[in-house]
Amino acid sequence: MRTYIANGWKSVKDQFYVIIILFLYQLLWGYFLYRLVESAVVPLLMRYPDPPPNQLSQALYYIEAQMGLSENSTVHAYLWILLGIGVFRMLLTPFIQAGILYGLQQEYKGLRGLFFFQGMRRYGKSIFIFHIVEWILLAAPAYWLLPRLYHVLISGLQSQLLFLNGVPYVVAWLLYGYIVHQLLLYMQFGKISGSGMVSSLWIGICNSLPIIGISICLE
């Protein structure tokens, strides 16, 4: 496992220009999202009762917030902006990932060069299809989970301890999403390398324990 991590850091050093691109991408995204949330959420929080509310004032605050979310045109505009940049990020991410994976594959062959943009151009559409499949698989449990989480949310307005009832659902959903993401990631490696998606998927399954260990170490 230590060897794999060392090789990974070596790849990072060899493709440092990609790190700069990704840093700027995440920085701009994070700053824009922060400013958007700050301008929308802070005014709402300023209306939270002070001193600490009793049950009646807290319930009135939640009712007022719910009415504001449903009737305020400014809130709707923020939601549309958030949806728009979210869709843009979802469309751009597969092409960025295609460039990264292609660069790693060329490095594995011993080649050096600016392969990031070549990978985006050659494999961006293919990786985009993988992401569509991943989104569908991740959204599939929502049909069963969201009604239960909504019930937990409504119950939690009366007692915050009831929010804990939703933790197992969220953890199970996150674990399911992690497994789906890792399996499809190895299939993407197989697609770009030309070694075959099934064989790459099997390699990922056989090496699942080291993969999980490396993921935990990097987290």
Tab-separated table of C-alpha atoms in Angstrom:
chain	number	residue	atom	x	y	z
A	1	MET	CA	0.000	0.000	0.000
A	2	ARG	CA	2.857	2.369	0.817
A	3	THR	CA	4.296	1.781	-2.664
A	4	TYR	CA	0.992	2.682	-4.325
A	5	ILE	CA	0.738	5.890	-2.315
A	6	ALA	CA	4.340	6.829	-3.162
A	7	ASN	CA	3.710	6.220	-6.865
A	8	GLY	CA	0.588	8.350	-6.629
A	9	TRP	CA	2.504	11.277	-5.160
A	10	LYS	CA	5.116	10.867	-7.895
A	11	SER	CA	2.354	11.132	-10.498
A	12	VAL	CA	1.115	14.291	-8.810
A	13	LYS	CA	4.587	15.814	-9.082
A	14	ASP	CA	4.907	14.848	-12.747
A	15	GLN	CA	1.547	16.429	-13.617
A	16	PHE	CA	1.786	19.508	-11.468
A	17	TYR	CA	0.183	21.721	-14.117
A	18	VAL	CA	-3.001	19.652	-13.758
A	19	ILE	CA	-2.936	20.285	-10.001
A	20	ILE	CA	-2.797	24.035	-10.658
A	21	ILE	CA	-5.752	23.822	-13.059
A	22	LEU	CA	-7.799	21.793	-10.580
A	23	PHE	CA	-6.868	24.130	-7.724
A	24	LEU	CA	-8.087	27.172	-9.644
A	25	TYR	CA	-11.222	25.293	-10.705
A	26	GLN	CA	-12.082	24.303	-7.131
A	27	LEU	CA	-11.143	27.752	-5.799
A	28	LEU	CA	-13.457	29.588	-8.194
A	29	TRP	CA	-16.256	27.106	-7.596
A	30	GLY	CA	-15.885	27.276	-3.809
A	31	TYR	CA	-15.702	31.081	-3.704
A	32	PHE	CA	-18.732	31.526	-5.943
A	33	LEU	CA	-20.738	28.977	-3.950
A	34	TYR	CA	-19.691	30.575	-0.654
A	35	ARG	CA	-20.740	34.053	-1.764
A	36	LEU	CA	-24.036	32.745	-3.086
A	37	VAL	CA	-24.890	30.858	0.100
A	38	GLU	CA	-23.741	33.739	2.289
A	39	SER	CA	-25.959	36.253	0.516
A	40	ALA	CA	-28.968	33.925	0.735
A	41	VAL	CA	-28.613	32.190	4.110
A	42	VAL	CA	-27.149	34.870	6.388
A	43	PRO	CA	-30.197	37.198	6.119
A	44	LEU	CA	-32.396	34.234	7.001
A	45	LEU	CA	-30.301	33.326	10.038
A	46	MET	CA	-30.359	36.938	11.224
A	47	ARG	CA	-34.074	36.498	11.832
A	48	TYR	CA	-33.502	33.579	14.203
A	49	PRO	CA	-34.980	34.449	17.629
A	50	ASP	CA	-32.566	35.967	20.132
A	51	PRO	CA	-32.412	35.171	23.065
A	52	PRO	CA	-32.595	31.383	22.498
A	53	PRO	CA	-36.162	30.556	21.453
A	54	ASN	CA	-38.805	28.530	23.189
A	55	GLN	CA	-40.775	25.921	21.264
A	56	LEU	CA	-43.413	28.413	20.100
A	57	SER	CA	-40.992	31.025	18.733
A	58	GLN	CA	-38.918	28.289	17.109
A	59	ALA	CA	-42.003	26.868	15.401
A	60	LEU	CA	-42.988	30.359	14.185
A	61	TYR	CA	-39.479	30.855	12.795
A	62	TYR	CA	-39.679	27.606	10.830
A	63	ILE	CA	-43.137	28.488	9.494
A	64	GLU	CA	-41.944	31.937	8.402
A	65	ALA	CA	-38.868	30.424	6.733
A	66	GLN	CA	-40.997	27.867	4.907
A	67	MET	CA	-43.351	30.574	3.625
A	68	GLY	CA	-40.388	32.675	2.540
A	69	LEU	CA	-38.852	29.797	0.624
A	70	SER	CA	-42.091	29.072	-1.201
A	71	GLU	CA	-43.197	32.644	-1.992
A	72	ASN	CA	-40.070	34.826	-2.172
A	73	SER	CA	-38.967	35.446	-5.768
A	74	THR	CA	-35.428	36.277	-4.623
A	75	VAL	CA	-35.092	32.830	-3.073
A	76	HIS	CA	-36.313	31.280	-6.311
A	77	ALA	CA	-33.687	33.243	-8.239
A	78	TYR	CA	-30.949	31.956	-5.913
A	79	LEU	CA	-32.189	28.398	-6.368
A	80	TRP	CA	-32.141	28.726	-10.161
A	81	ILE	CA	-28.610	30.144	-10.066
A	82	LEU	CA	-27.502	27.316	-7.778
A	83	LEU	CA	-29.132	24.768	-10.067
A	84	GLY	CA	-27.473	26.311	-13.123
A	85	ILE	CA	-23.944	26.256	-11.728
A	86	GLY	CA	-24.562	22.752	-10.367
A	87	VAL	CA	-25.529	21.502	-13.824
A	88	PHE	CA	-22.530	23.278	-15.356
A	89	ARG	CA	-20.212	21.576	-12.865
A	90	MET	CA	-21.805	18.192	-13.546
A	91	LEU	CA	-21.277	18.649	-17.289
A	92	LEU	CA	-17.672	19.825	-16.947
A	93	THR	CA	-16.468	17.292	-14.358
A	94	PRO	CA	-16.498	14.222	-16.686
A	95	PHE	CA	-14.254	15.997	-19.196
A	96	ILE	CA	-11.814	17.005	-16.460
A	97	GLN	CA	-11.747	13.432	-15.189
A	98	ALA	CA	-11.141	12.147	-18.719
A	99	GLY	CA	-8.099	14.401	-18.995
A	100	ILE	CA	-6.724	13.218	-15.652
A	101	LEU	CA	-7.193	9.515	-16.398
A	102	TYR	CA	-5.687	9.840	-19.861
A	103	GLY	CA	-2.676	11.668	-18.441
A	104	LEU	CA	-2.152	8.910	-15.862
A	105	GLN	CA	-2.362	6.267	-18.568
A	106	GLN	CA	0.213	8.026	-20.755
A	107	GLU	CA	2.507	8.435	-17.766
A	108	TYR	CA	2.190	4.699	-17.060
A	109	LYS	CA	3.429	4.095	-20.616
A	110	GLY	CA	6.478	6.243	-19.873
A	111	LEU	CA	5.386	9.191	-22.009
A	112	ARG	CA	5.689	12.818	-20.976
A	113	GLY	CA	3.683	15.757	-22.225
A	114	LEU	CA	0.530	17.845	-21.834
A	115	PHE	CA	-1.995	15.038	-22.205
A	116	PHE	CA	-4.716	16.594	-20.075
A	117	PHE	CA	-6.489	18.464	-22.859
A	118	GLN	CA	-5.966	15.598	-25.303
A	119	GLY	CA	-7.755	13.311	-22.877
A	120	MET	CA	-10.634	15.753	-22.524
A	121	ARG	CA	-11.034	15.864	-26.285
A	122	ARG	CA	-10.636	12.125	-26.965
A	123	TYR	CA	-12.471	10.553	-24.024
A	124	GLY	CA	-14.643	13.306	-22.581
A	125	LYS	CA	-17.854	12.022	-24.174
A	126	SER	CA	-17.192	8.426	-23.121
A	127	ILE	CA	-16.528	9.412	-19.510
A	128	PHE	CA	-19.625	11.603	-19.616
A	129	ILE	CA	-21.713	8.490	-20.364
A	130	PHE	CA	-20.151	6.763	-17.346
A	131	HIS	CA	-21.136	9.729	-15.203
A	132	ILE	CA	-24.718	9.597	-16.468
A	133	VAL	CA	-24.869	5.937	-15.424
A	134	GLU	CA	-23.401	6.851	-12.033
A	135	TRP	CA	-25.931	9.649	-11.492
A	136	ILE	CA	-28.800	7.292	-12.333
A	137	LEU	CA	-27.506	4.613	-9.960
A	138	LEU	CA	-26.974	7.150	-7.173
A	139	ALA	CA	-30.418	8.672	-7.648
A	140	ALA	CA	-32.223	5.318	-7.777
A	141	PRO	CA	-32.367	4.814	-3.960
A	142	ALA	CA	-33.814	8.321	-3.566
A	143	TYR	CA	-37.276	6.995	-4.478
A	144	TRP	CA	-37.168	4.870	-1.332
A	145	LEU	CA	-34.982	7.018	0.942
A	146	LEU	CA	-36.299	10.558	0.469
A	147	PRO	CA	-39.803	9.903	1.891
A	148	ARG	CA	-38.221	8.383	5.001
A	149	LEU	CA	-35.719	11.217	5.370
A	150	TYR	CA	-38.525	13.741	4.938
A	151	HIS	CA	-40.450	12.051	7.741
A	152	VAL	CA	-37.326	12.179	9.935
A	153	LEU	CA	-36.852	15.875	9.098
A	154	ILE	CA	-40.416	16.756	10.052
A	155	SER	CA	-40.123	14.781	13.285
A	156	GLY	CA	-36.796	16.460	14.061
A	157	LEU	CA	-38.451	19.878	14.129
A	158	GLN	CA	-40.132	18.803	17.354
A	159	SER	CA	-37.123	17.075	18.922
A	160	GLN	CA	-33.612	17.354	17.517
A	161	LEU	CA	-32.732	13.892	18.848
A	162	LEU	CA	-35.093	12.423	16.264
A	163	PHE	CA	-32.683	13.604	13.547
A	164	LEU	CA	-30.465	10.680	14.579
A	165	ASN	CA	-33.028	8.299	13.095
A	166	GLY	CA	-31.963	9.474	9.651
A	167	VAL	CA	-28.248	8.779	10.160
A	168	PRO	CA	-28.386	5.068	9.122
A	169	TYR	CA	-30.168	5.988	5.872
A	170	VAL	CA	-27.608	8.674	5.014
A	171	VAL	CA	-24.628	6.445	5.894
A	172	ALA	CA	-26.009	3.575	3.803
A	173	TRP	CA	-26.574	5.930	0.861
A	174	LEU	CA	-23.038	7.321	1.102
A	175	LEU	CA	-21.543	3.825	1.313
A	176	TYR	CA	-23.559	2.712	-1.695
A	177	GLY	CA	-22.414	5.799	-3.618
A	178	TYR	CA	-18.768	5.123	-2.747
A	179	ILE	CA	-18.975	1.535	-4.034
A	180	VAL	CA	-20.703	2.576	-7.265
A	181	HIS	CA	-18.157	5.352	-7.851
A	182	GLN	CA	-15.160	3.065	-7.345
A	183	LEU	CA	-16.494	0.316	-9.612
A	184	LEU	CA	-17.290	2.733	-12.423
A	185	LEU	CA	-13.924	4.442	-11.962
A	186	TYR	CA	-12.103	1.194	-12.706
A	187	MET	CA	-14.289	0.648	-15.751
A	188	GLN	CA	-13.237	4.106	-16.943
A	189	PHE	CA	-9.585	3.130	-16.504
A	190	GLY	CA	-10.254	0.076	-18.666
A	191	LYS	CA	-11.956	2.174	-21.336
A	192	ILE	CA	-9.112	4.677	-21.607
A	193	SER	CA	-6.282	2.137	-21.373
A	194	GLY	CA	-7.879	-0.215	-23.901
A	195	SER	CA	-7.466	-3.205	-21.580
A	196	GLY	CA	-11.212	-3.786	-21.326
A	197	MET	CA	-13.776	-2.556	-18.848
A	198	VAL	CA	-14.637	-6.003	-17.467
A	199	SER	CA	-11.026	-6.920	-16.737
A	200	SER	CA	-10.394	-3.546	-15.078
A	201	LEU	CA	-13.545	-3.961	-13.010
A	202	TRP	CA	-12.370	-7.390	-11.879
A	203	ILE	CA	-8.977	-5.955	-10.899
A	204	GLY	CA	-10.741	-3.320	-8.815
A	205	ILE	CA	-12.871	-5.951	-7.053
A	206	CYS	CA	-9.871	-8.197	-6.335
A	207	ASN	CA	-7.926	-5.257	-4.880
A	208	SER	CA	-10.830	-3.722	-2.983
A	209	LEU	CA	-9.139	-3.895	0.432
A	210	PRO	CA	-5.976	-1.983	-0.629
A	211	ILE	CA	-8.193	0.514	-2.452
A	212	ILE	CA	-10.245	1.146	0.688
A	213	GLY	CA	-7.066	1.422	2.767
A	214	ILE	CA	-5.522	3.970	0.410
A	215	SER	CA	-8.768	5.968	0.347
A	216	ILE	CA	-8.813	6.090	4.149
A	217	CYS	CA	-5.148	7.149	4.293
A	218	LEU	CA	-5.682	9.940	1.771
A	219	GLU	CA	-8.768	11.175	3.613
